[in-house]
Structure formats: C-alpha cells, structure tokens
mmCIF file of C-alpha atoms in Angstrom:
data_model
loop_
_atom_site.group_PDB
_atom_site.id
_atom_site.type_symbol
_atom_site.label_atom_id
_atom_site.label_comp_id
_atom_site.label_asym_id
_atom_site.label_seq_id
_atom_site.Cartn_x
_atom_site.Cartn_y
_atom_site.Cartn_z
ATOM 1 C CA MET A 1 -28.021 5.918 -17.273
ATOM 2 C CA SER A 2 -27.342 9.429 -18.565
ATOM 3 C CA THR A 3 -27.662 11.212 -21.875
ATOM 4 C CA VAL A 4 -24.001 10.478 -22.619
ATOM 5 C CA ASN A 5 -23.308 8.343 -25.679
ATOM 6 C CA TRP A 6 -20.899 5.968 -23.955
ATOM 7 C CA GLU A 7 -20.349 3.837 -27.022
ATOM 8 C CA GLY A 8 -19.449 6.968 -28.984
ATOM 9 C CA ARG A 9 -16.983 8.002 -26.279
ATOM 10 C CA TRP A 10 -15.286 4.610 -26.439
ATOM 11 C CA GLU A 11 -15.222 4.569 -30.233
ATOM 12 C CA ALA A 12 -13.575 8.009 -30.209
ATOM 13 C CA ASN A 13 -11.196 6.918 -27.432
ATOM 14 C CA ASP A 14 -12.539 9.830 -25.372
ATOM 15 C CA ILE A 15 -12.061 7.984 -22.092
ATOM 16 C CA GLU A 16 -10.053 10.232 -19.796
ATOM 17 C CA TRP A 17 -11.313 8.272 -16.783
ATOM 18 C CA ASP A 18 -9.347 5.199 -17.909
ATOM 19 C CA LEU A 19 -6.298 5.041 -15.621
ATOM 20 C CA GLY A 20 -4.518 2.361 -17.631
ATOM 21 C CA LYS A 21 -4.112 0.293 -14.471
ATOM 22 C CA PRO A 22 -6.122 -1.062 -11.512
ATOM 23 C CA THR A 23 -7.422 1.522 -9.059
ATOM 24 C CA SER A 24 -5.738 2.046 -5.719
ATOM 25 C CA ALA A 25 -9.058 1.386 -3.957
ATOM 26 C CA VAL A 26 -9.105 -2.167 -5.328
ATOM 27 C CA MET A 27 -5.421 -2.847 -4.730
ATOM 28 C CA ASP A 28 -5.650 -1.583 -1.142
ATOM 29 C CA PHE A 29 -8.770 -3.673 -0.517
ATOM 30 C CA LEU A 30 -7.195 -6.852 -1.890
ATOM 31 C CA ARG A 31 -4.093 -6.236 0.214
ATOM 32 C CA ASP A 32 -6.161 -5.721 3.358
ATOM 33 C CA TYR A 33 -8.447 -8.684 2.629
ATOM 34 C CA PRO A 34 -6.225 -11.316 0.965
ATOM 35 C CA THR A 35 -8.807 -14.014 1.689
ATOM 36 C CA PRO A 36 -11.790 -13.430 -0.650
ATOM 37 C CA LEU A 37 -14.953 -12.108 0.996
ATOM 38 C CA GLY A 38 -17.087 -14.566 -0.923
ATOM 39 C CA LYS A 39 -16.842 -16.147 -4.354
ATOM 40 C CA THR A 40 -18.191 -13.637 -6.873
ATOM 41 C CA ALA A 41 -17.421 -10.031 -7.798
ATOM 42 C CA LEU A 42 -19.027 -7.524 -10.139
ATOM 43 C CA VAL A 43 -17.580 -4.313 -11.546
ATOM 44 C CA PRO A 44 -20.309 -2.244 -13.244
ATOM 45 C CA GLY A 45 -19.032 0.238 -15.806
ATOM 46 C CA CYS A 46 -15.844 -1.821 -15.898
ATOM 47 C CA GLY A 47 -14.309 -0.184 -18.969
ATOM 48 C CA THR A 48 -11.052 -1.869 -19.935
ATOM 49 C CA GLY A 49 -11.432 -4.253 -17.014
ATOM 50 C CA TYR A 50 -8.241 -3.713 -15.030
ATOM 51 C CA ASP A 51 -10.059 -4.085 -11.714
ATOM 52 C CA VAL A 52 -11.972 -7.157 -12.882
ATOM 53 C CA LEU A 53 -8.696 -8.952 -13.541
ATOM 54 C CA GLU A 54 -7.384 -8.070 -10.082
ATOM 55 C CA PHE A 55 -10.473 -9.565 -8.458
ATOM 56 C CA ALA A 56 -10.008 -12.668 -10.607
ATOM 57 C CA LYS A 57 -6.356 -12.983 -9.631
ATOM 58 C CA ALA A 58 -7.425 -12.772 -5.979
ATOM 59 C CA GLY A 59 -9.707 -15.785 -6.429
ATOM 60 C CA TYR A 60 -13.088 -14.268 -7.195
ATOM 61 C CA LYS A 61 -15.245 -15.282 -10.134
ATOM 62 C CA ALA A 62 -15.225 -11.744 -11.472
ATOM 63 C CA VAL A 63 -17.641 -10.199 -13.942
ATOM 64 C CA GLY A 64 -17.124 -6.893 -15.702
ATOM 65 C CA LEU A 65 -20.237 -5.170 -17.034
ATOM 66 C CA ASP A 66 -20.322 -2.202 -19.372
ATOM 67 C CA LEU A 67 -22.999 -0.499 -21.421
ATOM 68 C CA ALA A 68 -20.623 0.126 -24.348
ATOM 69 C CA PRO A 69 -19.830 -2.834 -26.619
ATOM 70 C CA THR A 70 -16.476 -1.278 -27.524
ATOM 71 C CA ALA A 71 -15.520 -1.186 -23.840
ATOM 72 C CA THR A 72 -16.418 -4.859 -23.488
ATOM 73 C CA ALA A 73 -14.339 -5.722 -26.541
ATOM 74 C CA ARG A 74 -11.354 -3.797 -25.215
ATOM 75 C CA ALA A 75 -11.669 -5.469 -21.833
ATOM 76 C CA ARG A 76 -11.582 -8.893 -23.466
ATOM 77 C CA GLU A 77 -8.602 -7.884 -25.585
ATOM 78 C CA HIS A 78 -6.754 -6.606 -22.533
ATOM 79 C CA ALA A 79 -7.592 -9.762 -20.593
ATOM 80 C CA ALA A 80 -6.123 -11.833 -23.426
ATOM 81 C CA THR A 81 -2.824 -9.976 -23.074
ATOM 82 C CA GLN A 82 -2.844 -10.888 -19.368
ATOM 83 C CA GLY A 83 -3.422 -14.590 -19.935
ATOM 84 C CA ALA A 84 -7.233 -14.299 -19.877
ATOM 85 C CA PRO A 85 -7.921 -15.876 -16.462
ATOM 86 C CA ALA A 86 -10.803 -18.333 -16.721
ATOM 87 C CA ASN A 87 -12.577 -16.793 -13.716
ATOM 88 C CA ALA A 88 -12.835 -13.339 -15.354
ATOM 89 C CA SER A 89 -15.580 -12.546 -17.854
ATOM 90 C CA PHE A 90 -16.985 -9.447 -19.520
ATOM 91 C CA GLU A 91 -20.547 -8.639 -20.534
ATOM 92 C CA THR A 92 -22.279 -5.808 -22.367
ATOM 93 C CA GLY A 93 -25.404 -4.743 -20.541
ATOM 94 C CA ASP A 94 -27.344 -2.311 -18.384
ATOM 95 C CA PHE A 95 -26.614 -2.494 -14.652
ATOM 96 C CA PHE A 96 -30.154 -1.415 -13.845
ATOM 97 C CA LYS A 97 -31.588 -4.339 -15.788
ATOM 98 C CA LEU A 98 -29.649 -7.027 -13.928
ATOM 99 C CA THR A 99 -32.148 -9.562 -12.585
ATOM 100 C CA GLY A 100 -31.866 -12.845 -10.747
ATOM 101 C CA ARG A 101 -28.167 -12.470 -10.031
ATOM 102 C CA GLN A 102 -26.195 -11.706 -6.889
ATOM 103 C CA PHE A 103 -22.538 -10.997 -6.200
ATOM 104 C CA ASP A 104 -20.607 -11.243 -2.949
ATOM 105 C CA ILE A 105 -18.832 -7.970 -3.673
ATOM 106 C CA VAL A 106 -19.564 -5.159 -6.105
ATOM 107 C CA PHE A 107 -16.983 -2.483 -6.869
ATOM 108 C CA ASP A 108 -18.064 0.986 -7.945
ATOM 109 C CA TYR A 109 -15.198 3.023 -9.391
ATOM 110 C CA THR A 110 -16.656 5.853 -11.490
ATOM 111 C CA PHE A 111 -20.060 4.323 -12.124
ATOM 112 C CA ALA A 112 -22.148 6.156 -9.523
ATOM 113 C CA CYS A 113 -20.789 9.517 -10.624
ATOM 114 C CA ALA A 114 -21.503 8.745 -14.289
ATOM 115 C CA ILE A 115 -25.229 8.113 -13.947
ATOM 116 C CA ASP A 116 -27.767 10.909 -13.925
ATOM 117 C CA PRO A 117 -28.451 12.017 -10.324
ATOM 118 C CA SER A 118 -32.123 11.159 -10.831
ATOM 119 C CA LEU A 119 -31.080 7.485 -10.862
ATOM 120 C CA ARG A 120 -29.274 7.480 -7.527
ATOM 121 C CA ASN A 121 -32.126 5.925 -5.568
ATOM 122 C CA ALA A 122 -32.364 3.191 -8.205
ATOM 123 C CA TRP A 123 -28.574 2.718 -7.980
ATOM 124 C CA ALA A 124 -28.735 2.128 -4.230
ATOM 125 C CA ALA A 125 -31.782 -0.143 -4.572
ATOM 126 C CA LYS A 126 -30.009 -2.266 -7.181
ATOM 127 C CA TYR A 127 -26.994 -2.641 -4.910
ATOM 128 C CA ALA A 128 -29.276 -3.849 -2.124
ATOM 129 C CA GLU A 129 -30.837 -6.314 -4.577
ATOM 130 C CA ILE A 130 -27.680 -7.833 -6.047
ATOM 131 C CA VAL A 131 -25.531 -7.958 -2.896
ATOM 132 C CA PRO A 132 -26.728 -10.699 -0.506
ATOM 133 C CA PRO A 133 -26.758 -10.237 3.288
ATOM 134 C CA GLY A 134 -23.172 -10.357 4.508
ATOM 135 C CA GLY A 135 -21.874 -9.359 1.092
ATOM 136 C CA HIS A 136 -20.000 -6.139 0.418
ATOM 137 C CA ALA A 137 -20.007 -3.024 -1.726
ATOM 138 C CA LEU A 138 -16.644 -1.373 -2.322
ATOM 139 C CA VAL A 139 -17.492 2.174 -3.361
ATOM 140 C CA LEU A 140 -15.086 4.866 -4.484
ATOM 141 C CA MET A 141 -16.748 8.086 -3.366
ATOM 142 C CA PHE A 142 -16.004 10.472 -6.231
ATOM 143 C CA PRO A 143 -16.055 13.366 -6.999
ATOM 144 C CA LEU A 144 -16.537 14.825 -3.537
ATOM 145 C CA ARG A 145 -17.135 18.345 -4.787
ATOM 146 C CA LYS A 146 -19.857 20.365 -6.436
ATOM 147 C CA THR A 147 -20.106 20.139 -10.204
ATOM 148 C CA VAL A 148 -22.009 22.409 -12.553
ATOM 149 C CA SER A 149 -22.754 19.549 -14.903
ATOM 150 C CA GLY A 150 -21.587 16.021 -15.547
ATOM 151 C CA PRO A 151 -20.549 13.380 -15.796
ATOM 152 C CA PRO A 152 -18.890 13.143 -13.427
ATOM 153 C CA PHE A 153 -21.724 14.382 -11.244
ATOM 154 C CA GLY A 154 -20.685 15.610 -7.814
ATOM 155 C CA TRP A 155 -21.470 13.734 -4.610
ATOM 156 C CA THR A 156 -20.990 14.266 -0.895
ATOM 157 C CA VAL A 157 -20.139 11.638 1.716
ATOM 158 C CA THR A 158 -23.485 12.400 3.330
ATOM 159 C CA GLU A 159 -25.320 11.617 0.086
ATOM 160 C CA TYR A 160 -23.572 8.274 -0.307
ATOM 161 C CA ALA A 161 -24.332 7.389 3.312
ATOM 162 C CA ALA A 162 -27.983 8.393 3.079
ATOM 163 C CA LEU A 163 -28.515 6.047 0.146
ATOM 164 C CA LEU A 164 -26.470 3.097 1.370
ATOM 165 C CA GLU A 165 -27.021 3.046 5.146
ATOM 166 C CA PRO A 166 -30.605 1.734 5.055
ATOM 167 C CA ASN A 167 -29.272 -1.573 3.674
ATOM 168 C CA PHE A 168 -25.523 -1.499 4.363
ATOM 169 C CA GLU A 169 -23.331 -0.838 7.377
ATOM 170 C CA LEU A 170 -20.082 1.049 6.917
ATOM 171 C CA VAL A 171 -16.901 -0.995 7.406
ATOM 172 C CA TYR A 172 -14.383 1.710 6.559
ATOM 173 C CA VAL A 173 -13.714 4.979 4.794
ATOM 174 C CA LYS A 174 -10.134 5.750 3.845
ATOM 175 C CA GLU A 175 -8.055 7.876 1.535
ATOM 176 C CA ALA A 176 -7.607 6.573 -1.990
ATOM 177 C CA GLU A 177 -4.633 7.706 -4.048
ATOM 178 C CA GLY A 178 -5.634 8.951 -7.471
ATOM 179 C CA GLY A 179 -3.225 11.623 -8.635
ATOM 180 C CA THR A 180 -5.076 14.903 -9.163
ATOM 181 C CA ARG A 181 -8.283 13.181 -8.027
ATOM 182 C CA THR A 182 -6.934 12.306 -4.573
ATOM 183 C CA PRO A 183 -8.398 15.354 -2.754
ATOM 184 C CA PHE A 184 -11.829 14.575 -4.175
ATOM 185 C CA GLN A 185 -12.212 10.863 -3.484
ATOM 186 C CA LEU A 186 -12.411 8.349 -0.651
ATOM 187 C CA ALA A 187 -12.591 4.557 -0.693
ATOM 188 C CA SER A 188 -15.417 3.033 1.318
ATOM 189 C CA LEU A 189 -16.412 -0.545 2.132
ATOM 190 C CA TRP A 190 -19.983 -1.412 3.091
ATOM 191 C CA ARG A 191 -21.426 -4.707 4.419
ATOM 192 C CA ARG A 192 -24.965 -5.702 3.417
ATOM 193 C CA ARG A 193 -27.271 -5.837 6.400
ATOM 194 C CA GLN A 194 -29.702 -8.629 7.113
ATOM 195 C CA PRO A 195 -33.119 -7.565 5.816
ATOM 196 C CA ALA A 196 -35.469 -6.321 8.519
ATOM 197 C CA GLY A 197 -37.511 -9.120 10.014
ATOM 198 C CA SER A 198 -35.189 -11.918 8.864
ATOM 199 C CA ALA A 199 -33.872 -14.489 11.307
#
C-alpha cells in the first residue's frame, strides 16, 4: 500500500475523502446500466461502504474491502442503519493479497490514488487477475493533476490507459461531479479483454 497508517486515520476520524454518500460515478453507472453487468462487485478501499450498498441495491452480490478494521466496522454499522442488505458484505484485508477470487465489476474510487506509485503495475495486474474476461472495471480517474506528495498521488489519463489497456478496452470516459474535485476527475468504464490466445 503506502506508508500511511490507514487504521490510525480512521481511528482519528481523519477521513476527508469520505463524501458521506455514494459517489456520482457509481450512481451514474447504475443509472446507465440498470441491468447488472454480472453478479458480483468489489469495492477496494471501500471505507464507510456507501458505494457497496448501492451495488447491492442494484442486484449485485457486493463486497467492500478495506485495510483498516475501523473502516470495516463503520461500514457494517452504516449498512445496519440501511437495513443491512443480505447481498452486501464487508471484509478487512489487503487488495494485493486477494487470491482465487473474481468479480464481475470492480469499482475504484480513491484507491488507486492512495497507493504508492511504485505499486501501480501491481494494481493493474491485480485488476486483470480478479476481473474475468467480459467483466468490467469502473475507475474514477483522480486526481488528474500533479502532486508534490500524497496520498492522493497524482495521475494522468495517459497513465491510467497505459496500465489498463493491455488487458481492458475502454467503454467510456465521462465527467464525474465531485464538488471541488470535479475539474480533477473523470469516470471511466473498462471491459476485460479475452486473454491473448484464448478461443
């Protein structure tokens, strides 16, 4: 991940990235694709889990994953206030250590920008591993600007494309409302390609 003590940030409630509601990228996607694109969804770095619940409401078996136990606990508490849909669950764990599991769609909100840039190749490789051919990655490209330090660590659209295009084809890129973040972010949807040499 990064040198950030994420559990400490959650314990101190130092979580300025928490919007207190689902992200516009997810709400727009679910509006545009009301029929689920598969059965399962994963939100790495899910935090309080707002987006996980929206995927669950839309019919996905949705999993929220976070490295910080306090985040997982808060997500479960929040889910309980929303009726705790049976098809939503929350786990504490390391995204990079996921093995033997695949998801039809994975949503990246502020996960890619939170990891150390040295892990970006591993991030893209893990996406290619856990998303099956025909599955999708919904990626919020953020922050699209240079940063002196992080997190969030700055990205460019070209950098996202260079990492994802070997295994994914771009479906769309569109504006994503996010208050003061709006000028620095775009929502993108990517479809997993068939592996080279497969039938």
